[in-house]
Amino acid sequence: MLAALPLLAAAPAPEKPAAKPALAPSEIVAAAPAGDWVAIAPADLLVMDLAPDAQGRARRVVIQLMPAPFSQGWVGNIRKLAAAHWWDGLSINRVQDNYVAQWGDADGEDKARAKPLPAGLMTPFEGEYSVRLEEIFPARDAKEVSTAADVEKWVTPDQEFAASLPKMADAYAPSVFHHRGWPLAGDMDRYWPIHCYGAVGVGRGMSPDTGSGAELYAVIGHAPRHLDRNIAVVGRVIEGIEHLSSLLRGTEALGFYKRAAERTSIASIRMGGEVKDLPRFEYLSTESGSFARYADARANRRDAFFIKPAGGADICNIPVPVRRAKG
Amino acid sequence: MLAALPLLAAAPAPEKPAAKPALAPSEIVAAAPAGDWVAIAPADLLVMDLAPDAQGRARRVVIQLMPAPFSQGWVGNIRKLAAAHWWDGLSINRVQDNYVAQWGDADGEDKARAKPLPAGLMTPFEGEYSVRLEEIFPARDAKEVSTAADVEKWVTPDQEFAASLPKMADAYAPSVFHHRGWPLAGDMDRYWPIHCYGAVGVGRGMSPDTGSGAELYAVIGHAPRHLDRNIAVVGRVIEGIEHLSSLLRGTEALGFYKRAAERTSIASIRMGGEVKDLPRFEYLSTESGSFARYADARANRRDAFFIKPAGGADICNIPVPVRRAKG
């Protein structure tokens, strides 16, 4: 419920108890069997430790990198940048309200002062912002896909499972679906990862530049879906997004900070495999019955607080549950 | 563009200059003629002054209240609460990441310590979360509306204007549209204001409680549309949302603060007519050609940074432009 508050000026409570309300989405997730959770390899995590806050509290942001076949050129660069400890001592330079928090080299525009990039970074091209359906499902025969219904059959061949998923009408793409833990969209020709809240993308200059991955941002507002297919999505924040979303907003154009002192220092960014005592993380399989029930409950809230189930949901309002593994 | 950054690892720039790019949404808004802007009456503004931040900077949040026929029971209560200076000295008690910042009486649950409400508040009922179409268009004859196309004709009878608006396919309602500056949704039977980023709503207890308006929240994350028709939307933040969205997140359930010291004090909340030297605000008429061009540009970014126009937009990604009036 939205608020644990008194029934201010409330009508009298009903005299007979209501039927037992349905489970809330969080309760469905909590009840999911262990087998519905999928481990996230530490090697696929990027761990950003910001300088402690004004009260001396640690600020760690954990990012899960996009798996193949998406954005792998940039993801490979990011692995190299982290291995080179390239971001250490750099900063968060831009925080634009309801949009993004962005980090990298604040002096990057000044050739004389820019921090040199490690050798061996590749230059992905714009075609890599999206993939073909058969790249997502390599074990399947390629076949003609001409309607959103065809895509649904390909993505979720189990018709009973497909029917249990909620409606997710979308303004940006004919098809949107979850696959192996990620929200994806497609138009029958190409398929791409979605800029939902917490998504991490690659800052770039003007086309045909695609960015290297050295300059990254996280979405801290309403899903900026117009960026889909225009910028590479390389991952998502799975823990600690509040350390980015609660930062002071920059007052210059695009939310850049006016004074260097306003920036937040990055102590280090490391691949998860390099970080001692990193908790193990896991996500709720988007191919599980628990996920289907969770998604349906997100789209049709029937738990006690709600009086009108919506009947559908925006895919970005069905965030894939991620948690620290137990034990 | 997303980043004023060097073309790191970029491909060579094209040799011939590209065709002149289309205007960005912000450029369309800046070019809108004065006649396309509509003044917002100070009497419809709620001005919240928080205590200064740790650096002593002022923090003012300006809220535009919902006009009739929406949510007027709660809006009337809010006017009375502001007139009574009821919120002065209270606090922001809950900040939940990607959801809401909520303010009111932190002791409200404790009958012995709760701050008494002013006399004369009304108790709106749940039916007032939405209205009938003829309540929005009182000058028009009521008639049968049975499809989304019928609604579109009623809402935007000018077919040329209607055709110039972008597609806004929606997961939550068959019809979504802007009307007199507000994003609305409807299902042919009922129509309601939408919880977009910055929307202000009324905290409540369990149904049939509807809240009085004493406990308010602002949306600081992805539009929580599942709250539509479940809670009263009473306005939206038109300036200073960053003073709410950048607050420390609460660590208790639902984002409530663990310690009283974490709360942010409210110095005062006043109706705009009572505030000296308040700037005048105006919104871009959603019935203007400028708005149609702006909305189309939000849905189809063709300005220089973008390579793939989306072809549509979520209504919450077409925020109604609001600015301080010039001169």
PDB file of C-alpha atoms in Angstrom, chain B residues 75-228:
ATOM      1  CA  VAL B  75      -8.161  20.051  -4.139  1.00  0.00           C
ATOM      2  CA  GLY B  76     -10.634  22.010  -2.011  1.00  0.00           C
ATOM      3  CA  ASN B  77      -9.248  20.360   1.123  1.00  0.00           C
ATOM      4  CA  ILE B  78      -5.702  21.209   0.034  1.00  0.00           C
ATOM      5  CA  ARG B  79      -6.674  24.862  -0.368  1.00  0.00           C
ATOM      6  CA  LYS B  80      -8.046  24.821   3.180  1.00  0.00           C
ATOM      7  CA  LEU B  81      -4.964  23.075   4.563  1.00  0.00           C
ATOM      8  CA  ALA B  82      -2.679  25.637   2.883  1.00  0.00           C
ATOM      9  CA  ALA B  83      -4.832  28.541   4.105  1.00  0.00           C
ATOM     10  CA  ALA B  84      -4.555  27.144   7.643  1.00  0.00           C
ATOM     11  CA  HIS B  85      -0.750  26.844   7.222  1.00  0.00           C
ATOM     12  CA  TRP B  86      -1.305  23.271   8.332  1.00  0.00           C
ATOM     13  CA  TRP B  87       1.840  21.796   6.734  1.00  0.00           C
ATOM     14  CA  ASP B  88       4.241  24.379   8.239  1.00  0.00           C
ATOM     15  CA  GLY B  89       6.780  22.592  10.409  1.00  0.00           C
ATOM     16  CA  LEU B  90       5.825  19.145   9.137  1.00  0.00           C
ATOM     17  CA  SER B  91       8.150  17.136   6.889  1.00  0.00           C
ATOM     18  CA  ILE B  92       8.928  14.872   3.978  1.00  0.00           C
ATOM     19  CA  ASN B  93       8.747  11.481   5.611  1.00  0.00           C
ATOM     20  CA  ARG B  94       9.103   9.000   2.802  1.00  0.00           C
ATOM     21  CA  VAL B  95      11.293   8.907  -0.302  1.00  0.00           C
ATOM     22  CA  GLN B  96      11.115   5.628  -2.201  1.00  0.00           C
ATOM     23  CA  ASP B  97      13.431   5.296  -5.166  1.00  0.00           C
ATOM     24  CA  ASN B  98      11.779   5.230  -8.595  1.00  0.00           C
ATOM     25  CA  TYR B  99       8.423   5.891  -6.951  1.00  0.00           C
ATOM     26  CA  VAL B 100       7.400   8.789  -4.716  1.00  0.00           C
ATOM     27  CA  ALA B 101       8.453  11.460  -2.228  1.00  0.00           C
ATOM     28  CA  GLN B 102       5.693  11.918   0.361  1.00  0.00           C
ATOM     29  CA  TRP B 103       5.010  14.628   2.909  1.00  0.00           C
ATOM     30  CA  GLY B 104       2.638  15.307   5.768  1.00  0.00           C
ATOM     31  CA  ASP B 105       2.406  14.564   9.469  1.00  0.00           C
ATOM     32  CA  ALA B 106       5.044  12.015  10.516  1.00  0.00           C
ATOM     33  CA  ASP B 107       3.051  11.468  13.723  1.00  0.00           C
ATOM     34  CA  GLY B 108      -0.218  11.018  11.868  1.00  0.00           C
ATOM     35  CA  GLU B 109      -0.535   7.381  12.885  1.00  0.00           C
ATOM     36  CA  ASP B 110      -0.296   8.188  16.572  1.00  0.00           C
ATOM     37  CA  LYS B 111      -3.693   9.543  17.633  1.00  0.00           C
ATOM     38  CA  ALA B 112      -2.207  11.169  20.733  1.00  0.00           C
ATOM     39  CA  ARG B 113       0.411  13.081  18.757  1.00  0.00           C
ATOM     40  CA  ALA B 114      -1.225  13.630  15.372  1.00  0.00           C
ATOM     41  CA  LYS B 115      -1.627  17.260  14.347  1.00  0.00           C
ATOM     42  CA  PRO B 116      -5.339  18.102  14.267  1.00  0.00           C
ATOM     43  CA  LEU B 117      -6.730  18.816  10.819  1.00  0.00           C
ATOM     44  CA  PRO B 118      -8.537  22.095  10.191  1.00  0.00           C
ATOM     45  CA  ALA B 119     -12.305  22.014  10.376  1.00  0.00           C
ATOM     46  CA  GLY B 120     -14.415  21.720   7.281  1.00  0.00           C
ATOM     47  CA  LEU B 121     -12.515  19.175   5.233  1.00  0.00           C
ATOM     48  CA  MET B 122     -14.729  16.994   3.083  1.00  0.00           C
ATOM     49  CA  THR B 123     -14.524  13.262   2.490  1.00  0.00           C
ATOM     50  CA  PRO B 124     -14.380  12.566  -1.248  1.00  0.00           C
ATOM     51  CA  PHE B 125     -15.535   9.140  -2.370  1.00  0.00           C
ATOM     52  CA  GLU B 126     -13.801   6.673  -4.662  1.00  0.00           C
ATOM     53  CA  GLY B 127     -16.037   7.478  -7.611  1.00  0.00           C
ATOM     54  CA  GLU B 128     -14.287  10.854  -7.760  1.00  0.00           C
ATOM     55  CA  TYR B 129     -11.015   9.276  -8.935  1.00  0.00           C
ATOM     56  CA  SER B 130     -12.499   9.567 -12.422  1.00  0.00           C
ATOM     57  CA  VAL B 131     -15.210  11.481 -14.290  1.00  0.00           C
ATOM     58  CA  ARG B 132     -17.530  11.061 -17.250  1.00  0.00           C
ATOM     59  CA  LEU B 133     -16.557  12.519 -20.642  1.00  0.00           C
ATOM     60  CA  GLU B 134     -19.388  15.041 -20.581  1.00  0.00           C
ATOM     61  CA  GLU B 135     -18.013  16.443 -17.330  1.00  0.00           C
ATOM     62  CA  ILE B 136     -14.816  17.357 -19.211  1.00  0.00           C
ATOM     63  CA  PHE B 137     -16.745  18.846 -22.129  1.00  0.00           C
ATOM     64  CA  PRO B 138     -19.783  20.391 -20.442  1.00  0.00           C
ATOM     65  CA  ALA B 139     -20.682  22.614 -23.390  1.00  0.00           C
ATOM     66  CA  ARG B 140     -21.116  19.644 -25.694  1.00  0.00           C
ATOM     67  CA  ASP B 141     -24.121  17.405 -26.060  1.00  0.00           C
ATOM     68  CA  ALA B 142     -23.698  14.093 -24.335  1.00  0.00           C
ATOM     69  CA  LYS B 143     -23.660  11.303 -26.861  1.00  0.00           C
ATOM     70  CA  GLU B 144     -22.731   7.683 -27.139  1.00  0.00           C
ATOM     71  CA  VAL B 145     -19.004   7.065 -27.148  1.00  0.00           C
ATOM     72  CA  SER B 146     -18.260   3.426 -27.766  1.00  0.00           C
ATOM     73  CA  THR B 147     -14.806   3.314 -29.356  1.00  0.00           C
ATOM     74  CA  ALA B 148     -11.448   5.019 -28.892  1.00  0.00           C
ATOM     75  CA  ALA B 149     -11.988   6.643 -32.298  1.00  0.00           C
ATOM     76  CA  ASP B 150     -15.231   8.207 -30.988  1.00  0.00           C
ATOM     77  CA  VAL B 151     -13.300   9.589 -28.036  1.00  0.00           C
ATOM     78  CA  GLU B 152     -10.661  11.057 -30.328  1.00  0.00           C
ATOM     79  CA  LYS B 153     -13.333  12.850 -32.365  1.00  0.00           C
ATOM     80  CA  TRP B 154     -14.886  14.266 -29.232  1.00  0.00           C
ATOM     81  CA  VAL B 155     -11.563  15.338 -27.723  1.00  0.00           C
ATOM     82  CA  THR B 156     -10.034  16.727 -30.930  1.00  0.00           C
ATOM     83  CA  PRO B 157     -12.856  17.488 -33.336  1.00  0.00           C
ATOM     84  CA  ASP B 158     -10.422  19.245 -35.700  1.00  0.00           C
ATOM     85  CA  GLN B 159      -9.431  16.246 -37.824  1.00  0.00           C
ATOM     86  CA  GLU B 160      -6.371  17.944 -39.287  1.00  0.00           C
ATOM     87  CA  PHE B 161      -5.101  18.761 -35.801  1.00  0.00           C
ATOM     88  CA  ALA B 162      -5.890  15.237 -34.580  1.00  0.00           C
ATOM     89  CA  ALA B 163      -3.955  13.748 -37.494  1.00  0.00           C
ATOM     90  CA  SER B 164      -0.906  15.846 -36.608  1.00  0.00           C
ATOM     91  CA  LEU B 165      -0.645  14.333 -33.118  1.00  0.00           C
ATOM     92  CA  PRO B 166       1.683  11.382 -32.593  1.00  0.00           C
ATOM     93  CA  LYS B 167       0.661   7.824 -31.844  1.00  0.00           C
ATOM     94  CA  MET B 168       0.531   7.152 -28.104  1.00  0.00           C
ATOM     95  CA  ALA B 169      -0.346   3.446 -27.806  1.00  0.00           C
ATOM     96  CA  ASP B 170      -0.942   2.794 -24.133  1.00  0.00           C
ATOM     97  CA  ALA B 171      -0.856  -0.283 -21.938  1.00  0.00           C
ATOM     98  CA  TYR B 172      -3.248   1.196 -19.365  1.00  0.00           C
ATOM     99  CA  ALA B 173      -6.178   2.674 -21.252  1.00  0.00           C
ATOM    100  CA  PRO B 174      -7.808   2.544 -24.683  1.00  0.00           C
ATOM    101  CA  SER B 175      -7.658   6.353 -24.912  1.00  0.00           C
ATOM    102  CA  VAL B 176      -4.950   8.734 -23.778  1.00  0.00           C
ATOM    103  CA  PHE B 177      -4.859  12.397 -24.703  1.00  0.00           C
ATOM    104  CA  HIS B 178      -3.827  15.848 -23.558  1.00  0.00           C
ATOM    105  CA  HIS B 179      -6.576  18.287 -22.680  1.00  0.00           C
ATOM    106  CA  ARG B 180      -6.109  21.849 -21.492  1.00  0.00           C
ATOM    107  CA  GLY B 181      -2.601  21.111 -20.369  1.00  0.00           C
ATOM    108  CA  TRP B 182      -3.102  17.767 -18.648  1.00  0.00           C
ATOM    109  CA  PRO B 183      -2.477  14.134 -19.618  1.00  0.00           C
ATOM    110  CA  LEU B 184      -5.702  12.137 -19.326  1.00  0.00           C
ATOM    111  CA  ALA B 185      -6.788   8.562 -19.940  1.00  0.00           C
ATOM    112  CA  GLY B 186     -10.146   6.918 -20.422  1.00  0.00           C
ATOM    113  CA  ASP B 187     -11.959   3.713 -21.203  1.00  0.00           C
ATOM    114  CA  MET B 188     -15.127   5.122 -22.845  1.00  0.00           C
ATOM    115  CA  ASP B 189     -16.936   4.903 -19.526  1.00  0.00           C
ATOM    116  CA  ARG B 190     -14.690   6.964 -17.217  1.00  0.00           C
ATOM    117  CA  TYR B 191     -11.775   9.418 -17.630  1.00  0.00           C
ATOM    118  CA  TRP B 192      -8.968  10.188 -15.211  1.00  0.00           C
ATOM    119  CA  PRO B 193      -5.732  12.145 -14.752  1.00  0.00           C
ATOM    120  CA  ILE B 194      -2.512  10.205 -15.291  1.00  0.00           C
ATOM    121  CA  HIS B 195       0.318   9.546 -12.830  1.00  0.00           C
ATOM    122  CA  CYS B 196       3.244  10.845 -14.915  1.00  0.00           C
ATOM    123  CA  TYR B 197       6.609  11.952 -13.511  1.00  0.00           C
ATOM    124  CA  GLY B 198       5.981  14.918 -11.202  1.00  0.00           C
ATOM    125  CA  ALA B 199       2.303  14.115 -10.632  1.00  0.00           C
ATOM    126  CA  VAL B 200       1.070  14.909  -7.128  1.00  0.00           C
ATOM    127  CA  GLY B 201      -1.341  12.496  -5.475  1.00  0.00           C
ATOM    128  CA  VAL B 202      -3.138  11.956  -2.194  1.00  0.00           C
ATOM    129  CA  GLY B 203      -1.814   9.360   0.253  1.00  0.00           C
ATOM    130  CA  ARG B 204      -4.554   7.282   1.796  1.00  0.00           C
ATOM    131  CA  GLY B 205      -5.216   4.268   3.982  1.00  0.00           C
ATOM    132  CA  MET B 206      -7.049   1.144   2.873  1.00  0.00           C
ATOM    133  CA  SER B 207     -10.242   1.414   0.831  1.00  0.00           C
ATOM    134  CA  PRO B 208     -12.785   2.922   1.311  1.00  0.00           C
ATOM    135  CA  ASP B 209     -10.506   5.628   2.692  1.00  0.00           C
ATOM    136  CA  THR B 210      -9.643   8.138  -0.051  1.00  0.00           C
ATOM    137  CA  GLY B 211      -7.323  10.404   1.933  1.00  0.00           C
ATOM    138  CA  SER B 212      -8.030  13.996   2.869  1.00  0.00           C
ATOM    139  CA  GLY B 213      -5.218  15.671   0.925  1.00  0.00           C
ATOM    140  CA  ALA B 214      -3.153  16.302   4.075  1.00  0.00           C
ATOM    141  CA  GLU B 215      -0.760  13.536   3.060  1.00  0.00           C
ATOM    142  CA  LEU B 216       0.627  14.199  -0.436  1.00  0.00           C
ATOM    143  CA  TYR B 217       3.250  12.586  -2.658  1.00  0.00           C
ATOM    144  CA  ALA B 218       5.021  13.513  -5.869  1.00  0.00           C
ATOM    145  CA  VAL B 219       6.075  10.908  -8.437  1.00  0.00           C
ATOM    146  CA  ILE B 220       9.884  10.825  -8.755  1.00  0.00           C
ATOM    147  CA  GLY B 221      10.302   7.791 -11.013  1.00  0.00           C
ATOM    148  CA  HIS B 222       8.854   5.909 -13.932  1.00  0.00           C
ATOM    149  CA  ALA B 223       5.149   6.732 -14.221  1.00  0.00           C
ATOM    150  CA  PRO B 224       3.333   4.438 -11.710  1.00  0.00           C
ATOM    151  CA  ARG B 225       0.250   4.152 -13.880  1.00  0.00           C
ATOM    152  CA  HIS B 226      -1.163   1.293 -11.805  1.00  0.00           C
ATOM    153  CA  LEU B 227      -2.021   4.018  -9.263  1.00  0.00           C
ATOM    154  CA  ASP B 228      -4.358   5.691 -11.785  1.00  0.00           C
TER     155      ASP B 228
END
